[in-house]
mmCIF file of C-alpha atoms in Angstrom:
data_model
loop_
_atom_site.group_PDB
_atom_site.id
_atom_site.type_symbol
_atom_site.label_atom_id
_atom_site.label_comp_id
_atom_site.label_asym_id
_atom_site.label_seq_id
_atom_site.Cartn_x
_atom_site.Cartn_y
_atom_site.Cartn_z
ATOM 1 C CA UNK L 1 19.452 -14.251 167.198
ATOM 2 C CA UNK L 2 22.719 -12.394 167.386
ATOM 3 C CA UNK L 3 24.583 -9.934 169.519
ATOM 4 C CA UNK L 4 26.872 -7.391 167.848
ATOM 5 C CA UNK L 5 29.240 -5.603 170.198
ATOM 6 C CA UNK L 6 30.773 -6.017 173.597
ATOM 7 C CA UNK L 7 28.829 -8.240 175.988
ATOM 8 C CA UNK L 8 29.539 -9.710 179.388
ATOM 9 C CA UNK L 9 26.978 -12.393 178.580
ATOM 10 C CA UNK L 10 24.276 -12.422 175.932
ATOM 11 C CA UNK L 11 22.256 -9.528 177.344
ATOM 12 C CA UNK L 12 24.423 -7.839 179.998
ATOM 13 C CA UNK L 13 26.310 -5.213 178.019
ATOM 14 C CA UNK L 14 29.450 -3.225 178.773
ATOM 15 C CA UNK L 15 28.481 0.239 177.461
ATOM 16 C CA UNK L 16 31.801 1.886 178.382
ATOM 17 C CA UNK L 17 32.995 1.082 174.830
ATOM 18 C CA UNK L 18 30.321 3.475 173.542
ATOM 19 C CA UNK L 19 31.108 6.161 176.113
ATOM 20 C CA UNK L 20 34.817 6.141 175.260
ATOM 21 C CA UNK L 21 34.198 6.050 171.490
ATOM 22 C CA UNK L 22 35.558 2.561 170.735
ATOM 23 C CA UNK L 23 32.191 1.589 169.140
ATOM 24 C CA UNK L 24 29.228 3.746 168.204
ATOM 25 C CA UNK L 25 26.484 1.180 168.803
ATOM 26 C CA UNK L 26 25.678 -2.292 170.070
ATOM 27 C CA UNK L 27 22.735 -4.259 168.647
ATOM 28 C CA UNK L 28 21.004 -7.151 170.362
ATOM 29 C CA UNK L 29 18.320 -9.566 169.165
ATOM 30 C CA UNK L 30 17.062 -12.164 171.625
ATOM 31 C CA UNK L 31 13.976 -13.989 172.843
ATOM 32 C CA UNK L 32 12.547 -13.082 176.216
ATOM 33 C CA UNK L 33 12.025 -15.960 178.632
ATOM 34 C CA UNK L 34 8.664 -15.582 180.348
ATOM 35 C CA UNK L 35 8.637 -16.511 184.009
ATOM 36 C CA UNK L 36 6.498 -19.543 184.841
ATOM 37 C CA UNK L 37 3.068 -18.497 186.116
ATOM 38 C CA UNK L 38 3.589 -14.795 185.431
ATOM 39 C CA UNK L 39 1.317 -14.684 182.385
ATOM 40 C CA UNK L 40 -1.250 -17.372 183.150
ATOM 41 C CA UNK L 41 -4.003 -15.442 181.357
ATOM 42 C CA UNK L 42 -1.908 -15.175 178.173
ATOM 43 C CA UNK L 43 -0.587 -17.928 175.924
ATOM 44 C CA UNK L 44 2.293 -16.840 173.700
ATOM 45 C CA UNK L 45 2.760 -18.705 170.415
ATOM 46 C CA UNK L 46 6.515 -18.185 170.770
ATOM 47 C CA UNK L 47 8.741 -16.322 173.180
ATOM 48 C CA UNK L 48 8.499 -12.537 172.672
ATOM 49 C CA UNK L 49 11.247 -11.172 170.427
ATOM 50 C CA UNK L 50 13.415 -8.306 171.687
ATOM 51 C CA UNK L 51 15.403 -5.989 169.432
ATOM 52 C CA UNK L 52 17.620 -3.542 171.293
ATOM 53 C CA UNK L 53 20.057 -0.914 170.157
ATOM 54 C CA UNK L 54 22.448 0.910 172.486
ATOM 55 C CA UNK L 55 23.989 3.834 170.668
ATOM 56 C CA UNK L 56 25.786 7.128 170.971
ATOM 57 C CA UNK L 57 23.145 9.794 170.428
ATOM 58 C CA UNK L 58 25.465 12.767 170.957
ATOM 59 C CA UNK L 59 29.253 12.951 171.353
ATOM 60 C CA UNK L 60 30.574 15.266 174.047
ATOM 61 C CA UNK L 61 34.052 16.614 174.669
ATOM 62 C CA UNK L 62 34.748 13.570 176.806
ATOM 63 C CA UNK L 63 32.936 10.401 177.867
ATOM 64 C CA UNK L 64 31.243 12.193 180.775
ATOM 65 C CA UNK L 65 29.453 14.482 178.325
ATOM 66 C CA UNK L 66 28.465 11.836 175.758
ATOM 67 C CA UNK L 67 24.780 10.930 175.526
ATOM 68 C CA UNK L 68 24.103 7.212 175.125
ATOM 69 C CA UNK L 69 20.604 5.876 174.445
ATOM 70 C CA UNK L 70 18.847 2.511 174.520
ATOM 71 C CA UNK L 71 16.138 1.831 171.957
ATOM 72 C CA UNK L 72 14.125 -1.324 172.617
ATOM 73 C CA UNK L 73 11.255 -3.088 170.861
ATOM 74 C CA UNK L 74 9.388 -6.184 172.053
ATOM 75 C CA UNK L 75 6.994 -8.101 169.795
ATOM 76 C CA UNK L 76 5.004 -11.287 170.184
ATOM 77 C CA UNK L 77 1.715 -12.984 169.342
ATOM 78 C CA UNK L 78 -0.529 -14.329 172.066
ATOM 79 C CA UNK L 79 -4.028 -15.578 172.787
ATOM 80 C CA UNK L 80 -6.152 -14.862 175.821
ATOM 81 C CA UNK L 81 -9.805 -14.781 176.835
ATOM 82 C CA UNK L 82 -12.045 -11.756 176.388
ATOM 83 C CA UNK L 83 -12.561 -10.081 179.761
ATOM 84 C CA UNK L 84 -16.339 -9.843 179.157
ATOM 85 C CA UNK L 85 -17.483 -12.891 177.173
ATOM 86 C CA UNK L 86 -14.568 -15.349 177.622
ATOM 87 C CA UNK L 87 -14.101 -15.919 173.870
ATOM 88 C CA UNK L 88 -10.546 -16.634 172.782
ATOM 89 C CA UNK L 89 -8.817 -13.571 171.336
ATOM 90 C CA UNK L 90 -5.622 -13.518 169.262
ATOM 91 C CA UNK L 91 -3.506 -10.371 169.740
ATOM 92 C CA UNK L 92 -0.142 -8.979 168.704
ATOM 93 C CA UNK L 93 2.027 -7.212 171.284
ATOM 94 C CA UNK L 94 4.362 -4.499 170.009
ATOM 95 C CA UNK L 95 6.054 -2.327 172.613
ATOM 96 C CA UNK L 96 8.829 0.151 171.954
ATOM 97 C CA UNK L 97 10.663 2.629 174.130
ATOM 98 C CA UNK L 98 13.792 4.750 174.186
ATOM 99 C CA UNK L 99 15.784 5.646 177.295
ATOM 100 C CA UNK L 100 18.875 7.662 178.022
ATOM 101 C CA UNK L 101 21.621 5.549 179.591
ATOM 102 C CA UNK L 102 23.380 7.027 182.605
ATOM 103 C CA UNK L 103 26.033 5.677 184.937
ATOM 104 C CA UNK L 104 24.410 7.174 188.033
ATOM 105 C CA UNK L 105 20.675 7.711 188.343
ATOM 106 C CA UNK L 106 20.167 10.297 191.063
ATOM 107 C CA UNK L 107 16.370 10.037 191.206
ATOM 108 C CA UNK L 108 13.702 7.762 189.742
ATOM 109 C CA UNK L 109 13.041 8.532 186.106
ATOM 110 C CA UNK L 110 10.987 7.016 183.308
ATOM 111 C CA UNK L 111 13.330 8.555 180.741
ATOM 112 C CA UNK L 112 16.666 7.093 181.912
ATOM 113 C CA UNK L 113 18.086 3.713 182.858
ATOM 114 C CA UNK L 114 21.135 3.194 185.012
ATOM 115 C CA UNK L 115 24.264 1.371 183.888
ATOM 116 C CA UNK L 116 26.291 1.191 187.107
ATOM 117 C CA UNK L 117 29.989 0.819 186.361
ATOM 118 C CA UNK L 118 29.102 0.916 182.646
ATOM 119 C CA UNK L 119 27.113 -2.337 182.701
ATOM 120 C CA UNK L 120 23.555 -2.500 181.354
ATOM 121 C CA UNK L 121 21.273 -5.533 181.826
ATOM 122 C CA UNK L 122 19.127 -5.293 178.695
ATOM 123 C CA UNK L 123 17.177 -8.494 179.371
ATOM 124 C CA UNK L 124 16.057 -7.269 182.799
ATOM 125 C CA UNK L 125 14.961 -3.941 181.297
ATOM 126 C CA UNK L 126 13.080 -5.758 178.517
ATOM 127 C CA UNK L 127 11.386 -8.033 181.046
ATOM 128 C CA UNK L 128 10.233 -5.040 183.125
ATOM 129 C CA UNK L 129 8.932 -3.210 180.045
ATOM 130 C CA UNK L 130 7.162 -6.375 178.850
ATOM 131 C CA UNK L 131 5.274 -6.905 182.118
ATOM 132 C CA UNK L 132 4.386 -3.213 182.444
ATOM 133 C CA UNK L 133 2.990 -3.041 178.902
ATOM 134 C CA UNK L 134 1.112 -6.368 178.826
ATOM 135 C CA UNK L 135 -2.592 -5.368 178.789
ATOM 136 C CA UNK L 136 -4.543 -5.938 181.988
ATOM 137 C CA UNK L 137 -7.797 -6.581 180.086
ATOM 138 C CA UNK L 138 -8.410 -7.670 176.519
ATOM 139 C CA UNK L 139 -11.775 -7.467 174.763
ATOM 140 C CA UNK L 140 -12.790 -9.423 171.653
ATOM 141 C CA UNK L 141 -14.287 -6.186 170.311
ATOM 142 C CA UNK L 142 -14.764 -2.736 171.797
ATOM 143 C CA UNK L 143 -18.530 -3.086 172.085
ATOM 144 C CA UNK L 144 -18.552 -6.635 173.511
ATOM 145 C CA UNK L 145 -21.633 -6.908 175.708
ATOM 146 C CA UNK L 146 -20.306 -9.890 177.666
ATOM 147 C CA UNK L 147 -22.253 -12.746 179.156
ATOM 148 C CA UNK L 148 -25.922 -12.440 180.092
ATOM 149 C CA UNK L 149 -26.268 -12.214 183.886
ATOM 150 C CA UNK L 150 -29.525 -14.227 183.707
ATOM 151 C CA UNK L 151 -28.755 -17.139 181.366
ATOM 152 C CA UNK L 152 -24.953 -16.912 181.046
ATOM 153 C CA UNK L 153 -24.864 -16.955 177.246
ATOM 154 C CA UNK L 154 -23.007 -14.486 175.081
#
């Protein structure tokens, strides 16, 4: 996986180069490390793949008026147990989102992410999005009847 653009490390990005017009976009491809014990109910075949693009969406008269956006997509295949019958289920996770990037976030917002001093931690944002979008319950099929309360069979 590669990183194209200015980076402080692999996933902490200096976005001031976009604000001041030196580059128009920065692309990142990386695998997301899953924290030990955080997804015990899910087994991922491989680490989830993250594709991120930080880009100038609109150029202003100066860098304070430019609109910079972050587009992010996370994909991965996993198995887990059906919440009703406990059969193993194979699923594909595909999550995508787009945020405006701002230097100062004055109030909580689901539409913007903050890049204090022009620095954006893309891996931390991807990790947060991943955990928020991971399903709480998975069913083998929509009409799964589950286990019999009397005999315990499917």
